[in-house]
Structure formats: C-alpha cells, structure tokens
PDB file of C-alpha atoms in Angstrom:
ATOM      1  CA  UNK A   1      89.381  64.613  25.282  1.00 37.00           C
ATOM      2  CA  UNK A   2      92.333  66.411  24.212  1.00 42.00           C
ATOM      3  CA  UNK A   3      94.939  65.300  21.217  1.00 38.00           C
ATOM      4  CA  UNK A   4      97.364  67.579  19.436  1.00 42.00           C
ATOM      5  CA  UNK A   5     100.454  67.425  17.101  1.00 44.00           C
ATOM      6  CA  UNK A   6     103.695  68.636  18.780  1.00 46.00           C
ATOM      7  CA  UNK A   7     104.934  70.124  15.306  1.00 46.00           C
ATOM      8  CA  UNK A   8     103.213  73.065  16.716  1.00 48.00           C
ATOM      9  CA  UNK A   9     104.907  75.466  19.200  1.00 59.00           C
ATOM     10  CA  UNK A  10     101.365  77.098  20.729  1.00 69.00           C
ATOM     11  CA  UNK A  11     100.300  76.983  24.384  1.00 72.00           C
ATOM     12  CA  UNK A  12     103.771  77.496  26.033  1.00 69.00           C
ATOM     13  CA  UNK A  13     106.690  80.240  25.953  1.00 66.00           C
ATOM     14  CA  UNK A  14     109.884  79.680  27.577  1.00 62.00           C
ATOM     15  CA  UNK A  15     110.221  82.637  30.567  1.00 64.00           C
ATOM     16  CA  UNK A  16     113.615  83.471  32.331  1.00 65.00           C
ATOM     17  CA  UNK A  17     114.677  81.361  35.868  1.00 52.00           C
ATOM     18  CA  UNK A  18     117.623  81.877  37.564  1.00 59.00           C
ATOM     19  CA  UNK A  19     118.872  78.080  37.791  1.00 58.00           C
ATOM     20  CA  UNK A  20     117.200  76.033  36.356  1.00 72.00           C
ATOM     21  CA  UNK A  21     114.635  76.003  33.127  1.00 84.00           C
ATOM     22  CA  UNK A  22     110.980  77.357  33.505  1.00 88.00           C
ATOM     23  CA  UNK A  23     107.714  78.154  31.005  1.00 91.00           C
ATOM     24  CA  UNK A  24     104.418  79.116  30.875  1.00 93.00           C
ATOM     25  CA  UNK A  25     101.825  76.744  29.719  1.00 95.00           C
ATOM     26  CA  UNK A  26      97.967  77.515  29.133  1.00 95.00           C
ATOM     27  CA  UNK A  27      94.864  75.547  27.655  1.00 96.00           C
ATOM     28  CA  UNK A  28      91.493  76.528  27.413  1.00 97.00           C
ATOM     29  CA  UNK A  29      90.338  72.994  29.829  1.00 97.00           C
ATOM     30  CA  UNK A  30      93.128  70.916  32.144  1.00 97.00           C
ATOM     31  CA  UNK A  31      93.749  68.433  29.261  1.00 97.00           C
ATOM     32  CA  UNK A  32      95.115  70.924  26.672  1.00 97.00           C
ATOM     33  CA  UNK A  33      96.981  72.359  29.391  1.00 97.00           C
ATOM     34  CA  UNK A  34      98.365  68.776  30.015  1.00 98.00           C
ATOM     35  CA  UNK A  35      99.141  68.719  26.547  1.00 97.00           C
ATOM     36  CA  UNK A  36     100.661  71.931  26.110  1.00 96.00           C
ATOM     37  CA  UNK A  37     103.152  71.155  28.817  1.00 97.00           C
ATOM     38  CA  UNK A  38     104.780  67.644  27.018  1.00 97.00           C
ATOM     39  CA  UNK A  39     104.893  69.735  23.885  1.00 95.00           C
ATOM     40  CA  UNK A  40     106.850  72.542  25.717  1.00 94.00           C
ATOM     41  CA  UNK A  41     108.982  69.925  27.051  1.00 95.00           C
ATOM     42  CA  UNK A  42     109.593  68.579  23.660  1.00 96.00           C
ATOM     43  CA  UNK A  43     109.914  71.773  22.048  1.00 92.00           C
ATOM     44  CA  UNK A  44     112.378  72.819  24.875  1.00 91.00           C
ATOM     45  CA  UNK A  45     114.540  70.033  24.435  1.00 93.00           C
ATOM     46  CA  UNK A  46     114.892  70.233  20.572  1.00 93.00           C
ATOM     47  CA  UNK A  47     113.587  66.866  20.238  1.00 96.00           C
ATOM     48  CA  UNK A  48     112.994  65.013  16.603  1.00 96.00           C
ATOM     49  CA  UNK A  49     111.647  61.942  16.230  1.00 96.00           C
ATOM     50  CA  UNK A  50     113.123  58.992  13.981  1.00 95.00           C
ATOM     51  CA  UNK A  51     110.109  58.297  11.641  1.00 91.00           C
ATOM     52  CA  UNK A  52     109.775  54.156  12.572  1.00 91.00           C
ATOM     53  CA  UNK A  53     109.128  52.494  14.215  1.00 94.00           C
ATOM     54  CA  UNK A  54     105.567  54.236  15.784  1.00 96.00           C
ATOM     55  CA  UNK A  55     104.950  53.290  19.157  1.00 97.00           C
ATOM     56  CA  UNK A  56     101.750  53.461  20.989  1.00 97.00           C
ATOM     57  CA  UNK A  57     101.797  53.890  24.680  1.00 97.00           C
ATOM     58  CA  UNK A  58      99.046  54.043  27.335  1.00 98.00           C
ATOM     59  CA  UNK A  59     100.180  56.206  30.643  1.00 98.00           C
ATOM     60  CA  UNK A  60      98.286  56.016  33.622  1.00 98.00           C
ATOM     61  CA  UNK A  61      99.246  58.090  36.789  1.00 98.00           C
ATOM     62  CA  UNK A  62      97.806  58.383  40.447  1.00 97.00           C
ATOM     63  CA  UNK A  63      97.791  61.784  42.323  1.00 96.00           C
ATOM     64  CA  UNK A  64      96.555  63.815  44.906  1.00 97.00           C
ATOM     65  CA  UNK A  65      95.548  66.601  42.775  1.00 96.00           C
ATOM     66  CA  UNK A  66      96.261  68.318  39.230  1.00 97.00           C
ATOM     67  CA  UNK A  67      99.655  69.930  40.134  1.00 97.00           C
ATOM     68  CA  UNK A  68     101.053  66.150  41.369  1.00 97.00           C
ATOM     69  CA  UNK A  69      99.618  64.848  38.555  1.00 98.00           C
ATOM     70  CA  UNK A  70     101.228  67.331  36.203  1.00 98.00           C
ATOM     71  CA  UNK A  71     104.716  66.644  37.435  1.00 98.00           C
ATOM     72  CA  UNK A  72     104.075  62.913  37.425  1.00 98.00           C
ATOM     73  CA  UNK A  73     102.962  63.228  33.935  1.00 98.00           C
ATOM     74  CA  UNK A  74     105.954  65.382  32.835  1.00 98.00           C
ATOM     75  CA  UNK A  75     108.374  63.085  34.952  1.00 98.00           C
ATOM     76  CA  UNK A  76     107.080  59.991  33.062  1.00 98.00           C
ATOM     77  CA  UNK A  77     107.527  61.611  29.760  1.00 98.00           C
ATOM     78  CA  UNK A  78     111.246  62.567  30.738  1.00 98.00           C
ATOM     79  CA  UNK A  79     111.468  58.756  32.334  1.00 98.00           C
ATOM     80  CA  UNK A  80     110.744  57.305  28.930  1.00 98.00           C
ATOM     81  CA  UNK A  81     113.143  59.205  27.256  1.00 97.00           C
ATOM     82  CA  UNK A  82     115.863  58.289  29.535  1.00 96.00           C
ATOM     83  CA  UNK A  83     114.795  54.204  29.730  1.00 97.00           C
ATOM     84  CA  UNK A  84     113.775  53.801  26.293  1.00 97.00           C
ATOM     85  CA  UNK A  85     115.102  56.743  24.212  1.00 97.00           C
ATOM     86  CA  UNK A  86     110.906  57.636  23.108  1.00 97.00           C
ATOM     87  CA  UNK A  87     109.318  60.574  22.678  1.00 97.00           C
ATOM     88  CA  UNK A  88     105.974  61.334  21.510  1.00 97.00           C
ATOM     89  CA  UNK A  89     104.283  63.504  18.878  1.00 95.00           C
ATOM     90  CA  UNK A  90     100.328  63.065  19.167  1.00 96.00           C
ATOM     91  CA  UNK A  91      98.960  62.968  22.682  1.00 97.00           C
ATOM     92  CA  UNK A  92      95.333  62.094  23.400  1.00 97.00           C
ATOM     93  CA  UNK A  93      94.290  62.899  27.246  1.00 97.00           C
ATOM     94  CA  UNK A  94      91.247  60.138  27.453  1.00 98.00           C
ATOM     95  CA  UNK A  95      90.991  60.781  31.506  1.00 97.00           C
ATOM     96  CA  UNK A  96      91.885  63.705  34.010  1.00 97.00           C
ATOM     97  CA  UNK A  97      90.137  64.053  37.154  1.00 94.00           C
ATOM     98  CA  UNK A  98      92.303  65.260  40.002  1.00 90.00           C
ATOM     99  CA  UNK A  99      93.467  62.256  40.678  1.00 96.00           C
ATOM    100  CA  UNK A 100      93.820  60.390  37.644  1.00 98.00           C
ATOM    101  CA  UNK A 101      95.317  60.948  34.157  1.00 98.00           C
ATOM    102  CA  UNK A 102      95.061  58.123  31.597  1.00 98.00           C
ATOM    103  CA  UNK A 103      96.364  59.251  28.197  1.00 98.00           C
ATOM    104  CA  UNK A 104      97.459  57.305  25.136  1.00 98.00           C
ATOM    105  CA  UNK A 105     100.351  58.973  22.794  1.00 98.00           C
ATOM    106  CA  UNK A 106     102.003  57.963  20.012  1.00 97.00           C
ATOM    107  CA  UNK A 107     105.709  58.473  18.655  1.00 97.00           C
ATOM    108  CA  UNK A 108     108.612  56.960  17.671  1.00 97.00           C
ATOM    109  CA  UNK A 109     112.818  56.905  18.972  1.00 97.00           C
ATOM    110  CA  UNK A 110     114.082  60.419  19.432  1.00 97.00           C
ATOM    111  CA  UNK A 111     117.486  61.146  16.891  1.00 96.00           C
ATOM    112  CA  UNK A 112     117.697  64.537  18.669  1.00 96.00           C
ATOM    113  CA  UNK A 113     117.723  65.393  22.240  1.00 95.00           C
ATOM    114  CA  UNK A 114     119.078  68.591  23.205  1.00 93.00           C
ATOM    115  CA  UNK A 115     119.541  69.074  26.573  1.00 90.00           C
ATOM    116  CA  UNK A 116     119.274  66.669  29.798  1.00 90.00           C
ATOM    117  CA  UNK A 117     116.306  67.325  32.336  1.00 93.00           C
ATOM    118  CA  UNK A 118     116.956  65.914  35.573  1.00 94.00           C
ATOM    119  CA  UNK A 119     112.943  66.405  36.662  1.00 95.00           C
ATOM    120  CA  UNK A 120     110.027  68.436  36.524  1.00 96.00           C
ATOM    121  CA  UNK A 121     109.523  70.062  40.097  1.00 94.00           C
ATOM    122  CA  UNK A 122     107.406  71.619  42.305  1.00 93.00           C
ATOM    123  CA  UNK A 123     108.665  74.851  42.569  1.00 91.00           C
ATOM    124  CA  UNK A 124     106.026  77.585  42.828  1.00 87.00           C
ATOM    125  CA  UNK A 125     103.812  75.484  40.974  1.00 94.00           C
ATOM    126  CA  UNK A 126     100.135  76.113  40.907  1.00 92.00           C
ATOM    127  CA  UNK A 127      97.446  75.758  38.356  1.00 96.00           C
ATOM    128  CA  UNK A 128      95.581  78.645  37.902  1.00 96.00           C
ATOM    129  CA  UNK A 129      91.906  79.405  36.517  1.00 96.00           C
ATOM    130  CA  UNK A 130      91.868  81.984  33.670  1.00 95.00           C
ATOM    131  CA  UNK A 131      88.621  83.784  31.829  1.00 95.00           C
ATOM    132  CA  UNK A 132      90.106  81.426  28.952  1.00 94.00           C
ATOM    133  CA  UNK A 133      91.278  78.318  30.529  1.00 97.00           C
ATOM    134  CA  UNK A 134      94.039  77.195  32.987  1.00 97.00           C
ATOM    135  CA  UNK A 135      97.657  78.777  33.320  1.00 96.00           C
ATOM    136  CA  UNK A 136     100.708  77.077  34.989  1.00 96.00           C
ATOM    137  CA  UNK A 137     104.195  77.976  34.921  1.00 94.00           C
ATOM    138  CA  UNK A 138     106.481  74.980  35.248  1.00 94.00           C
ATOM    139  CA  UNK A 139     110.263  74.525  36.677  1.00 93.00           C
ATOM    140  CA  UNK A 140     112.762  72.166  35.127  1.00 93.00           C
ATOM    141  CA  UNK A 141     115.748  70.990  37.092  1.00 91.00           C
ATOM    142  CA  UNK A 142     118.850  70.812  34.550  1.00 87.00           C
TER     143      UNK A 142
END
C-alpha cells in the first residue's frame, strides 16, 4: 500500500522529447512508481488545488499488464480533469497486480492548470526492474 502527498516533487524529473512531453518516474515497489507518475503529471501541469470542497474518489482499472495499466491510470487522472475539473493530492494504491489497480485519492477542484494533455501513450514505454525499485519513462501527447 502506497499513499503520498503531491506537495512533493520526488520520484520523477522531466527529460527532453522531441514532440511531445516525456519524464522519468521511479519507486522502490510498482505502487510508488504508480504514484510517482500522477504526481509528475500534476507537477508537470502546474496544477493547484482549490482547498474545498475535498473529494474522495475510488478508481478501478482493468489491464493486460502494468504498462496498460499505467496509461489507463494516467489517462483517467487526465479524464477527470477534463470532465470534472479534479485533481488529486493524496493517493493511496490499495491494489496492483498486473491486471488490476484499485486506488482511492483524495483532492479537491483544480484553480490552476497549466498546460492541456491530450493522453498518456505508449511510446517506448516499458517498466523496468532496478537494484532499487522500478523505472519507467513516460510520453505525453500535447
């Protein structure tokens, strides 16, 4: 189980892409890594968050393995944004399995939103096993 506070910028660095908007993520297990790659989003995207009202959110996704469920997970997070203008400071991974992520996260309307994310893609996108965790490096289309 995995929760964090997006108020701090660790786990990700923005690298240089040629179109569109990539960065590095890492966590010492899956879940952090999961984590670390909404708060690179959000960090990316110069969101802030309106202080009320807090909303509480369950996500569930389906995949066919940890990279489709990390751009499902990142897509839903950008989907919310665009539908209901949310964004999400404390993020709690309860499941991840392969084919499953169930997480709960909490936040509140976003006053700031910096640039527009069309999706999270697949683009050279593989999870990789470190001697400290996992590593991905993630493409944004803008």
């Amino acid at each position: 189980m995995e929760h964090a506070d997006l108020l701090k910028p660790e786990g990700f660095e923005e690298i240089e892409h040629t179109a569109d908007w990539a960065y590095r993520v890492w966590g010492q297990s899956l879940a952090e890594l999961f984590v670390r790659a909404a708060q690179g989003l959000y960090y990316l995207v110069g969101m802030q968050l309106a202080a009320e009202p807090q909303v509480v959110r369950e996500i569930h996704l389906q995949g066919v393995d940890n990279e489709s469920l990390l751009v499902a997970w990142l897509n839903e997070l950008i989907y919310i944004h665009e539908s209901e203008n949310l964004g999400f400071e404390q993020i709690e991974i309860l499941q991840l399995d392969g084919k499953t992520l169930y997480a709960k996260v909490t936040g509140s309307p976003t006053q700031q939103w910096l640039k527009d994310i069309k999706a999270a893609t697949y683009h050279n996108l593989a999870i990789h096993s470190t001697e400290t965790g996992f590593e991905a490096t993630l493409v944004l289309d803008v």
